[in-house]
Amino acid sequence: MGEVVVEDLVKVYRDGVEAVKGVSFSASRGITMLMGPNGSGKTTTLSMIAGSLKPTRGKVYVMGFDVWGDGWVEARKRIGFAPQDMPFRAKLTVLENLVWYGLIRGMGLGVARRRASELLREVGLYEHRRKRVEELSGGMRRRLTIAAALIGDPEVLILDEPTSGLDPGARRGFWELVERLARDKVVIASTHIAEEAEKHADKVIIFHRGRIVAEGRPDELIERHAPLARIVVKGDLRAPVEVEGATLLSSSPEEQAYTTRSPETVLPRLIEKLIEGGSRIESVEVRKPGLEEVYLRLTGERLEG
Amino acid sequence: MKWGVLSEVYVAVKSLTRQKGILFWVIVFPLLFYGLEVAIWGNPQPETITVGVVNLDRPVDVGNGTLCLGDTFVGAMRESGLFKVVQFNSIDQLKNAVKLGRVDIGVVVPEDFTSQIMNTSHALIEIVSLKTPWASYYESVTQGFVKAYSDEVRNRTINVALTYITGSIANNTANSSWSIPPEYVSYIERFYDFIKQPIRVSEEKLEPPLVGSVGGIRAYYAIGLMGIETLFIGLSMGIFAVIDMKREGTLKVLLSSPLKSYETLASLTLATLFYVGVSCLAIYLFSLPLGADYNMSAGTALATVALILVGALFIIGFGLLLAPAARTPEAATAIMNMIAFPIMFLGGFTVPTFLLPEWIQKFATAYPLSRTIEAVRQMLTYGKGPLWALQYSMPAIIATVVVYAVGVIIYNKLVALAMEG
Ligand SMILES: Nc1ncnc2c1ncn2[C@@H]1O[C@H](COP(=O)(O)OP(=O)(O)O)[C@@H](O)[C@H]1O
Ligand SMILES: [Mg+2]
């Protein structure tokens, strides 16, 4: 039983768009990522969990409290929600914005100020506390977003595409920060980047057109749905060769592709045989499978692009 | 104590000096506007005075016809260019018109006007005015005119008398023993008394009693401006409340916070009251060095705060009633302009109520925000008491309770609708 439980959640928007079509999952301490392309229903689902969008049907329990029933106040006290564009009051400074978030989460002014300063130190924005939010860089703004979501000391953090627009380095820094600050919390985030989910999620829930198509640990998902690595050889090639454990995928005079479960053992023998056969090899590339492939396998569609 | 309820006040306090738009509308605009009002209307208007006249004068037979000095008096008023003359049939009608502000001042010419003057006895013109800050100006102009007319009568009388006297002297110089007959003595005494001031003025002042001064006029405008600020700040909060939170995205985080919908409304309301308070205080403080003079006491001050609060709550509720029609920020702006400006002009905030046409006066006394502002004016410039003001505002207070309550329901509906996505 997870700390956040979602049961058969459905959302039909007023214009008739069925954005989420019966989604059930649970999330425990650690980072759970909803992964799926744009329009697959991640934001809609997260908003229903966070309490800002009313489900057409279904239940959400946060730490045992019904978000859309009797326990709504208690549930919301335990949720820190960062929508995709975390709203900040334009004329307020970085520190003041955090204080405002503290106030709406029920903290007193003094307590909110102290906690806001603390959080700014933790996310490394303390020296920028007197700046306007609009003066912050993209990365700094994300860190402020985390601080704002954390100010009520919620047990559950909901982060909608928290790294969108960041480069891979900044993304890594962001998730390190989340792991440091929210180690004991339930973090539910969304992403459309497979690599990010693979690297930083403890649990991945794959969304496709408003439905969950698979869920599990990233390595489990890969093992289960896309276990094969791909070896691509380029050059002036003769006939393809047969090596135990490898399957030929495609072949042309310039390029041959093989799939295998264990590229480490297959690769040396494959190259040896190709050379023996008279091929001249220019490059060899091993593509390890990832969640991108998992998504492709499950849906027949590419995740990005 | 729920701190969340103060969250918007916190934002308002912090934004006030930084958000140029807010700073302008809350403080700079009213001060500029007030400065202009004082510069333009801060002194009584040197324009044509509308005077209501009841001419009861009866013609007197003279040798070659009849004479009616009342008519010549009214004719002279017309020709002076100072007055626009409106004739009335009875004194009651005249007083009524003065009270409603349809005429600036009233003049009664008595029925014995001509006969008194022909008898070289004092004639009495009655001036009827309202105790407003402006009336003292209208009064002095009217009195000045009567004085000038009286001087004219004196000059003519003296000329007639001189002709008569020189004639008598010529007839009687031959008779060296001629002396003034004893019966003429009392006549001559009366003549000289008459000639000092042939036409006298009596005054009647009608309610409302006023601080009749330049300070009163300036306070009057300042209070009107407080009404305008309350109108604009409160109305825009009501109309924009939900649409702005949606646009800024704050609604999402508020919905996922433990705050209940009525608490977010309370928070917005308090922030609005903060802005209204700052604005009214700024106008008050600014008006003092510009010469505004308020009938200020602990009681009137307290009642003023209470009445502005009522007015602000009413207009916030009124804005919330309009909010469902404001589906986009553009629509909200359009509604705001369409509603705020007419109310500003019809509500009697810019121009003294009694100078407005009657149908506008009806609106201005019925519209709750106008009524509370009028009550404040009556207290602070006409010298009415706080209890009177509260009593006078009673219909407005009741309307406020109703309108704000309906506003709360509408706000909750709009938030619930936003929650549906
Ligand atoms: N407010 C809305 N009204 C109508 N349709 C919406 C609304 N928000 C999202 N949608 C639709 O719902 C689907 C899922 O959107 P969303 O939850 O934002 O997906 P994601 O976050 O995965 O990109 C999309 O088809 C989107 O167009
Ligand atoms: Mg999204």
Short mmCIF file of C-alpha atoms in Angstrom, two decimals, chain A residues 32-274:
data_model
loop_
_atom_site.label_atom_id
_atom_site.label_comp_id
_atom_site.label_asym_id
_atom_site.label_seq_id
_atom_site.Cartn_x
_atom_site.Cartn_y
_atom_site.Cartn_z
CA THR A 32 7.83 8.26 -8.96
CA MET A 33 7.80 9.64 -12.46
CA LEU A 34 4.92 9.74 -14.87
CA MET A 35 6.56 9.40 -18.26
CA GLY A 36 4.79 10.04 -21.52
CA PRO A 37 4.71 12.37 -24.52
CA ASN A 38 2.91 15.70 -24.57
CA GLY A 39 -0.81 15.27 -24.33
CA SER A 40 -0.69 11.84 -22.72
CA GLY A 41 -2.50 13.07 -19.59
CA LYS A 42 0.33 13.62 -17.10
CA THR A 43 -0.59 17.16 -16.11
CA THR A 44 -4.25 16.24 -15.86
CA THR A 45 -3.43 13.32 -13.58
CA LEU A 46 -1.03 15.28 -11.37
CA SER A 47 -3.54 18.13 -11.00
CA MET A 48 -6.20 15.70 -9.83
CA ILE A 49 -3.78 14.25 -7.28
CA ALA A 50 -2.71 17.71 -6.11
CA GLY A 51 -6.31 18.77 -5.59
CA SER A 52 -6.54 21.54 -8.17
CA LEU A 53 -8.58 19.67 -10.81
CA LYS A 54 -11.68 17.75 -9.97
CA PRO A 55 -11.79 14.21 -11.38
CA THR A 56 -14.79 13.13 -13.40
CA ARG A 57 -14.52 9.81 -11.61
CA GLY A 58 -12.15 7.94 -9.34
CA LYS A 59 -10.41 8.42 -6.02
CA VAL A 60 -7.17 9.86 -4.78
CA TYR A 61 -5.86 9.14 -1.29
CA VAL A 62 -2.93 11.03 0.14
CA MET A 63 -1.53 9.54 3.35
CA GLY A 64 -4.91 7.91 3.76
CA PHE A 65 -6.96 11.08 3.27
CA ASP A 66 -9.45 11.35 0.44
CA VAL A 67 -8.36 14.37 -1.64
CA TRP A 68 -11.83 14.75 -3.17
CA GLY A 69 -13.88 13.71 -0.16
CA ASP A 70 -14.12 14.37 3.55
CA GLY A 71 -10.39 14.43 4.11
CA TRP A 72 -9.72 17.18 1.61
CA VAL A 73 -8.20 19.70 4.03
CA GLU A 74 -6.03 17.10 5.74
CA ALA A 75 -4.94 15.72 2.39
CA ARG A 76 -4.03 19.16 1.06
CA LYS A 77 -2.02 19.98 4.16
CA ARG A 78 0.23 17.08 3.14
CA ILE A 79 0.66 18.09 -0.50
CA GLY A 80 3.25 20.41 -1.96
CA PHE A 81 2.27 21.12 -5.56
CA ALA A 82 4.47 22.73 -8.20
CA PRO A 83 2.50 23.15 -11.43
CA GLN A 84 4.47 23.29 -14.66
CA ASP A 85 4.64 27.07 -14.43
CA MET A 86 4.86 27.70 -10.73
CA PRO A 87 3.17 31.06 -10.24
CA PHE A 88 5.19 33.72 -8.48
CA ARG A 89 3.95 37.19 -7.61
CA ALA A 90 5.79 39.48 -9.99
CA LYS A 91 6.42 42.37 -7.64
CA LEU A 92 7.53 40.29 -4.70
CA THR A 93 11.10 39.25 -4.09
CA VAL A 94 12.32 35.67 -4.00
CA LEU A 95 12.05 35.56 -0.22
CA GLU A 96 8.65 37.27 -0.13
CA ASN A 97 7.24 34.83 -2.65
CA LEU A 98 8.24 31.95 -0.41
CA VAL A 99 6.67 33.72 2.57
CA TRP A 100 3.45 34.05 0.55
CA TYR A 101 3.50 30.31 -0.12
CA GLY A 102 4.07 29.75 3.59
CA LEU A 103 1.07 31.93 4.44
CA ILE A 104 -1.30 30.15 2.10
CA ARG A 105 -0.15 26.87 3.57
CA GLY A 106 -1.18 28.14 6.98
CA MET A 107 2.14 29.24 8.47
CA GLY A 108 2.40 32.38 10.58
CA LEU A 109 4.36 35.31 9.17
CA GLY A 110 7.36 34.83 11.46
CA VAL A 111 7.52 31.07 10.97
CA ALA A 112 7.12 31.47 7.21
CA ARG A 113 9.98 33.99 7.08
CA ARG A 114 12.32 31.72 9.03
CA ARG A 115 11.44 28.65 7.02
CA ALA A 116 11.72 30.57 3.75
CA SER A 117 15.23 31.76 4.62
CA GLU A 118 16.23 28.23 5.61
CA LEU A 119 14.93 26.79 2.36
CA LEU A 120 16.65 29.47 0.31
CA ARG A 121 19.95 28.51 1.92
CA GLU A 122 19.28 24.86 1.16
CA VAL A 123 18.53 25.46 -2.50
CA GLY A 124 21.39 27.93 -2.82
CA LEU A 125 19.33 31.05 -3.49
CA TYR A 126 19.83 32.86 -0.22
CA GLU A 127 22.05 35.55 -1.70
CA HIS A 128 19.38 36.17 -4.35
CA ARG A 129 16.59 36.50 -1.81
CA ARG A 130 16.03 40.20 -2.49
CA LYS A 131 15.80 39.80 -6.26
CA ARG A 132 12.58 39.72 -8.22
CA VAL A 133 11.70 36.25 -9.42
CA GLU A 134 11.79 37.48 -13.03
CA GLU A 135 15.50 38.24 -12.59
CA LEU A 136 16.32 34.59 -11.88
CA SER A 137 17.74 32.22 -14.48
CA GLY A 138 15.76 29.16 -15.54
CA GLY A 139 17.71 26.86 -13.25
CA MET A 140 17.41 29.17 -10.26
CA ARG A 141 13.69 29.46 -10.87
CA ARG A 142 13.36 25.65 -10.73
CA ARG A 143 15.18 25.59 -7.43
CA LEU A 144 12.87 28.27 -6.11
CA THR A 145 9.94 26.17 -7.30
CA ILE A 146 11.17 23.26 -5.21
CA ALA A 147 11.56 25.53 -2.21
CA ALA A 148 8.02 26.86 -2.72
CA ALA A 149 6.59 23.37 -2.94
CA LEU A 150 8.48 22.36 0.18
CA ILE A 151 7.62 25.26 2.45
CA GLY A 152 4.69 23.68 4.23
CA ASP A 153 6.86 20.60 4.93
CA PRO A 154 4.48 18.40 2.96
CA GLU A 155 4.92 14.66 2.91
CA VAL A 156 4.00 14.49 -0.76
CA LEU A 157 5.62 16.60 -3.46
CA ILE A 158 3.96 16.87 -6.84
CA LEU A 159 6.17 18.33 -9.55
CA ASP A 160 4.81 18.78 -13.07
CA GLU A 161 7.64 18.72 -15.64
CA PRO A 162 9.96 20.35 -13.15
CA THR A 163 12.99 20.30 -15.45
CA SER A 164 11.42 21.29 -18.76
CA GLY A 165 13.68 23.73 -20.55
CA LEU A 166 16.81 22.78 -18.56
CA ASP A 167 19.91 21.31 -20.17
CA PRO A 168 21.03 17.81 -19.08
CA GLY A 169 23.60 19.18 -16.62
CA ALA A 170 21.09 21.47 -14.91
CA ARG A 171 18.59 18.61 -14.91
CA ARG A 172 20.99 16.38 -13.03
CA GLY A 173 21.69 19.15 -10.53
CA PHE A 174 17.96 19.60 -10.01
CA TRP A 175 17.32 15.96 -9.26
CA GLU A 176 20.29 15.78 -6.90
CA LEU A 177 18.71 18.66 -5.03
CA VAL A 178 15.35 16.89 -4.88
CA GLU A 179 17.01 13.70 -3.64
CA ARG A 180 18.79 15.69 -0.94
CA LEU A 181 15.78 17.73 0.22
CA ALA A 182 13.00 15.20 -0.23
CA ARG A 183 14.73 11.97 0.66
CA ASP A 184 11.94 10.86 2.99
CA LYS A 185 9.05 12.24 0.93
CA VAL A 186 6.77 10.86 -1.72
CA VAL A 187 7.77 12.69 -4.89
CA ILE A 188 5.53 12.35 -7.92
CA ALA A 189 6.88 14.11 -11.00
CA SER A 190 6.25 14.06 -14.71
CA THR A 191 8.61 14.06 -17.67
CA HIS A 192 8.61 13.42 -21.37
CA ILE A 193 12.33 12.63 -21.36
CA ALA A 194 13.10 8.91 -21.11
CA GLU A 195 16.67 9.43 -19.99
CA GLU A 196 15.58 11.54 -17.06
CA ALA A 197 13.09 8.94 -15.86
CA GLU A 198 15.64 6.20 -16.29
CA LYS A 199 18.30 7.99 -14.29
CA HIS A 200 16.34 9.60 -11.50
CA ALA A 201 13.11 7.70 -10.92
CA ASP A 202 12.66 4.91 -8.42
CA LYS A 203 9.44 4.04 -10.15
CA VAL A 204 8.25 4.93 -13.63
CA ILE A 205 4.66 4.98 -14.77
CA ILE A 206 4.35 5.10 -18.53
CA PHE A 207 1.45 7.13 -19.88
CA HIS A 208 0.06 6.77 -23.34
CA ARG A 209 -3.08 8.59 -24.48
CA GLY A 210 -4.57 8.87 -21.03
CA ARG A 211 -3.78 5.34 -19.96
CA ILE A 212 -1.00 3.60 -18.09
CA VAL A 213 0.75 1.11 -20.36
CA ALA A 214 3.41 -0.09 -17.93
CA GLU A 215 4.90 0.68 -14.54
CA GLY A 216 7.85 -0.44 -12.50
CA ARG A 217 11.51 0.26 -11.72
CA PRO A 218 13.33 1.58 -14.83
CA ASP A 219 15.66 -1.45 -15.03
CA GLU A 220 12.74 -3.83 -14.56
CA LEU A 221 10.80 -2.16 -17.34
CA ILE A 222 13.74 -2.35 -19.69
CA GLU A 223 14.39 -5.97 -18.79
CA ARG A 224 10.75 -6.82 -19.26
CA HIS A 225 9.89 -4.86 -22.41
CA ALA A 226 13.10 -3.97 -24.27
CA PRO A 227 15.90 -6.21 -23.13
CA LEU A 228 17.82 -6.21 -26.38
CA ALA A 229 20.82 -4.02 -27.11
CA ARG A 230 21.45 -3.05 -30.70
CA ILE A 231 24.82 -3.34 -32.45
CA VAL A 232 25.23 -1.24 -35.57
CA VAL A 233 28.26 -1.86 -37.78
CA LYS A 234 29.23 0.52 -40.60
CA GLY A 235 31.80 0.20 -43.36
CA ASP A 236 32.41 -1.75 -46.60
CA LEU A 237 30.56 -4.90 -45.62
CA ARG A 238 30.33 -8.43 -47.02
CA ALA A 239 27.61 -10.95 -46.10
CA PRO A 240 26.12 -10.83 -42.60
CA VAL A 241 27.48 -13.39 -40.11
CA GLU A 242 25.89 -15.68 -37.55
CA VAL A 243 26.94 -15.40 -33.95
CA GLU A 244 25.25 -17.18 -31.07
CA GLY A 245 23.09 -14.80 -29.03
CA ALA A 246 22.77 -12.22 -31.81
CA THR A 247 19.93 -11.73 -34.27
CA LEU A 248 20.31 -9.92 -37.56
CA LEU A 249 17.95 -6.97 -37.78
CA SER A 250 18.91 -5.36 -41.10
CA SER A 251 21.66 -5.56 -43.64
CA SER A 252 23.03 -3.45 -46.49
CA PRO A 253 26.53 -3.12 -48.02
CA GLU A 254 27.14 -0.05 -45.81
CA GLU A 255 25.38 -0.96 -42.55
CA GLN A 256 24.35 -4.05 -40.60
CA ALA A 257 22.30 -4.09 -37.39
CA TYR A 258 22.06 -6.93 -34.86
CA THR A 259 20.16 -7.24 -31.58
CA THR A 260 21.39 -9.07 -28.49
CA ARG A 261 20.78 -9.52 -24.81
CA SER A 262 24.48 -9.53 -23.96
CA PRO A 263 26.45 -7.15 -26.15
CA GLU A 264 29.62 -7.65 -24.06
CA THR A 265 30.09 -11.30 -25.09
CA VAL A 266 28.62 -11.01 -28.60
CA LEU A 267 30.54 -7.96 -29.83
CA PRO A 268 34.14 -9.40 -29.98
CA ARG A 269 33.00 -12.54 -31.80
CA LEU A 270 30.82 -10.60 -34.22
CA ILE A 271 33.66 -8.30 -35.25
CA GLU A 272 36.06 -11.22 -35.55
CA LYS A 273 33.70 -13.07 -37.90
CA LEU A 274 32.97 -10.02 -40.02
#
